[in-house]
Short mmCIF file of C-alpha atoms in Angstrom, two decimals:
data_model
loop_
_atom_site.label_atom_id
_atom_site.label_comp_id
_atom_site.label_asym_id
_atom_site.label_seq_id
_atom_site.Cartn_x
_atom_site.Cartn_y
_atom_site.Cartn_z
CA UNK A 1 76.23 -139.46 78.51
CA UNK A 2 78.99 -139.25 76.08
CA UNK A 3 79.51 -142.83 74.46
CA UNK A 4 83.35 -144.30 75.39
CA UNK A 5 84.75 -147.03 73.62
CA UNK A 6 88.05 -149.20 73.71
CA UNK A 7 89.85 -150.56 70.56
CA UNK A 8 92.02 -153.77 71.06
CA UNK A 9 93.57 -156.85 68.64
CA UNK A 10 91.52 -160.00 68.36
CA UNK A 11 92.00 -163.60 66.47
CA UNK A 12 89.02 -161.87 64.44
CA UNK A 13 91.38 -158.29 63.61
CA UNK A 14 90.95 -155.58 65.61
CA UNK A 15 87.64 -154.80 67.62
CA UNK A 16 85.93 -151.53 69.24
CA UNK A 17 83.37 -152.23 71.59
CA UNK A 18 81.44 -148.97 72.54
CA UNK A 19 78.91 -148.22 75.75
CA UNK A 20 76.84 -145.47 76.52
CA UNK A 21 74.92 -145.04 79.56
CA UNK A 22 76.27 -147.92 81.84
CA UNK A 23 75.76 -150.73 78.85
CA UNK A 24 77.53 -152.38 75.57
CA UNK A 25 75.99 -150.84 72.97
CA UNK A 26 78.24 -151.93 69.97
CA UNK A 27 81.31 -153.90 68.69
CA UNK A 28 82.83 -152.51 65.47
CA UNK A 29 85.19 -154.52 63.37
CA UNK A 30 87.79 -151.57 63.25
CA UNK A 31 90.16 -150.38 65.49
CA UNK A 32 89.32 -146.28 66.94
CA UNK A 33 91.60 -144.02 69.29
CA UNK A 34 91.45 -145.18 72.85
CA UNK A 35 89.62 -142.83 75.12
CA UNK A 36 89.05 -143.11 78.83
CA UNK A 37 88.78 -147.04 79.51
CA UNK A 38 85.42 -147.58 82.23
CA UNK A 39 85.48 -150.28 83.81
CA UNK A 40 82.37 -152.10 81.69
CA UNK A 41 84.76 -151.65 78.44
CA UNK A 42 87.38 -153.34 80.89
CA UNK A 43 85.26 -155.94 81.63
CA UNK A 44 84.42 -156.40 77.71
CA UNK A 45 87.82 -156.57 76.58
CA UNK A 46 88.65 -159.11 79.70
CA UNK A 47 85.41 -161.50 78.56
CA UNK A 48 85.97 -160.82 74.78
CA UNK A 49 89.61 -161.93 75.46
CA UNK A 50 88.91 -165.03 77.58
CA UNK A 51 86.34 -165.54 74.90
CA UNK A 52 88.49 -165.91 72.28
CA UNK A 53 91.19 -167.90 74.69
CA UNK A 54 88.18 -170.53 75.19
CA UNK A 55 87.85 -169.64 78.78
CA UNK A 56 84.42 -168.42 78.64
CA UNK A 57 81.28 -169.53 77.00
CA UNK A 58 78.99 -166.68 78.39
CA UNK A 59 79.31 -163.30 78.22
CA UNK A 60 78.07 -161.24 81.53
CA UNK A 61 77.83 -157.67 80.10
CA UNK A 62 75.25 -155.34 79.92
CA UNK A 63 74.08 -154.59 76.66
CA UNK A 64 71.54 -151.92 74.97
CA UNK A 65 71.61 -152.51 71.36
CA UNK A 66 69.52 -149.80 69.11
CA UNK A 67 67.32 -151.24 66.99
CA UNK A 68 63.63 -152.28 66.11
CA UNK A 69 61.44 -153.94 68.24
CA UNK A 70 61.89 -156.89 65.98
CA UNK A 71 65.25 -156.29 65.92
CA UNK A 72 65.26 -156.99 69.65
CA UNK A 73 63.39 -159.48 69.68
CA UNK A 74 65.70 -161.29 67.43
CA UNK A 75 68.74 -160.08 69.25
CA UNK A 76 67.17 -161.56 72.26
CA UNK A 77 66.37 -164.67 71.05
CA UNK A 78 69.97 -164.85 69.57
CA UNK A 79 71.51 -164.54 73.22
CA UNK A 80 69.38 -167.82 73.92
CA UNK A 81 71.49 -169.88 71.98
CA UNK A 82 73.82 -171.51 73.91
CA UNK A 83 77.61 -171.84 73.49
CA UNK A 84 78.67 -174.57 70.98
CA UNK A 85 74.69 -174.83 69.62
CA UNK A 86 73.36 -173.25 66.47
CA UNK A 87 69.46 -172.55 64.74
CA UNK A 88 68.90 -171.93 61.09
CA UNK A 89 67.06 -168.93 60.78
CA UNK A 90 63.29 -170.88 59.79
CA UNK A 91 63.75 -172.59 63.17
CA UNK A 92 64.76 -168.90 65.08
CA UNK A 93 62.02 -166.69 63.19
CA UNK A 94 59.44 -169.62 63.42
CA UNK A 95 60.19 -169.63 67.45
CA UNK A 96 59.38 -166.11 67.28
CA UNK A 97 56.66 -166.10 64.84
CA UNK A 98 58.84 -163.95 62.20
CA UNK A 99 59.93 -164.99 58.81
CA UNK A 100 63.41 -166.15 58.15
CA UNK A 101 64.42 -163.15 55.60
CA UNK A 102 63.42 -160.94 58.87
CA UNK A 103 65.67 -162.85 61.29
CA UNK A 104 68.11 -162.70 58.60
CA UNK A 105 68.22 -159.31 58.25
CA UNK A 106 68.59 -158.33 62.30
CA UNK A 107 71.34 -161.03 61.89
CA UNK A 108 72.90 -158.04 59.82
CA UNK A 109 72.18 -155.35 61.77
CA UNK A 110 72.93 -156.74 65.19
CA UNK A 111 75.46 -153.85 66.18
CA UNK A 112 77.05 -156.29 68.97
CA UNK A 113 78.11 -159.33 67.46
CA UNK A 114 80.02 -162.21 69.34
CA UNK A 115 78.55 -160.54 72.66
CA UNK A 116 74.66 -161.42 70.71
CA UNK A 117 75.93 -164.56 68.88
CA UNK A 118 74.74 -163.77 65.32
CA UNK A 119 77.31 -166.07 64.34
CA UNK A 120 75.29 -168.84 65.84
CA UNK A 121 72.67 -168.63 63.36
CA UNK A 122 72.49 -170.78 59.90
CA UNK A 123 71.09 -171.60 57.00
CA UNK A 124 68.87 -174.41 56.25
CA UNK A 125 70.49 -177.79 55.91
CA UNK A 126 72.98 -176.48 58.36
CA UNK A 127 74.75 -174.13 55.78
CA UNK A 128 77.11 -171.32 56.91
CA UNK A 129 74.67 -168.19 55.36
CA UNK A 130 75.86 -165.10 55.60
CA UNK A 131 77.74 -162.66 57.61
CA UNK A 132 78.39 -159.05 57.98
CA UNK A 133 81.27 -158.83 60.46
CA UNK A 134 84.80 -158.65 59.94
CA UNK A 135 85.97 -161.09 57.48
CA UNK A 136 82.23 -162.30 56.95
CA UNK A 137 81.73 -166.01 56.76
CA UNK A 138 85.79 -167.05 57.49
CA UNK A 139 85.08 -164.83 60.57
CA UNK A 140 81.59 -166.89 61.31
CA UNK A 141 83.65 -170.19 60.68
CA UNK A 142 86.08 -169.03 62.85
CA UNK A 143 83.94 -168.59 65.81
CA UNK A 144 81.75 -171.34 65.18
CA UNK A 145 84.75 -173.26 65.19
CA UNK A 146 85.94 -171.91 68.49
CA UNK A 147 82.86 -172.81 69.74
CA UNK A 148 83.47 -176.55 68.50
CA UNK A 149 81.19 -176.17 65.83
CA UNK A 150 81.10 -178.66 63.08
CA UNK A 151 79.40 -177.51 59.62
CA UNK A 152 78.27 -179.96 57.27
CA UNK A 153 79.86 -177.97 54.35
#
């Protein structure tokens, strides 16, 4: 199947999420041409939306990111994380006997962030790290924040 995506405005600038096959399968930090909206990129805006409103703490979307099988494995340990919480990533790659450069780097390459809460992972000491979305770490503030976050830094 031909992947469809949906390009709308967010506190974060504008967002694309993208699905193939009846799943998420990415959120890009740039706006594309609208195609056909499906009802799952409905769905995404709608949660991504009430997200960002703080009128939802879960999202209930199905995903299918590419990657690695540590890659997912990461990812899914990611989505474990609840709203408002946060791991470094020695306490994330030692829960899933990794190393913390690894986690680190799927932290970079997860191709659906906010939906797989990247932004939910620190440094040690409870430092902000890094981040490769939109904006980088004001963005990862930002939703940390919205999350009610506090950082130590």
């Amino acid at each position: 199947m031909t992947p469809r995506h949906l390009s709308f405005d967010s506190p974060v600038g504008p967002l694309t999420v993208t699905e193939r096959d009846g799943a998420v399968v990415s959120l890009d930090w740039r706006a594309q041409a609208n195609g056909d909206a499906s009802p799952l990129l409905t769905a995404a805006r709608r949660q991504l939306e009430a997200y960002f409103a703080g009128e939802l703490a879960e999202f209930d979307l199905p995903v299918a990111p590419a990657g690695t099988p540590h890659q997912q494995k990461v990812w899914r340990a990611m989505q474990e994380i609840p709203f408002g919480a946060h791991q470094t990533y020695g306490a994330l790659s030692a829960a899933i006997g990794s190393s913390a450069r690894a986690v680190g780097t799927a932290c970079g390459r997860n191709p659906i962030p906010i939906v797989i809460p990247c932004h939910r992972v620190l440094a040690a000491g409870g430092r902000i790290g890094g981040y490769s979305g939109g904006g980088g770490t004001a963005t990862k503030r930002y939703l940390l924040s919205l999350e009610g976050v506090t950082l130590s830094e």
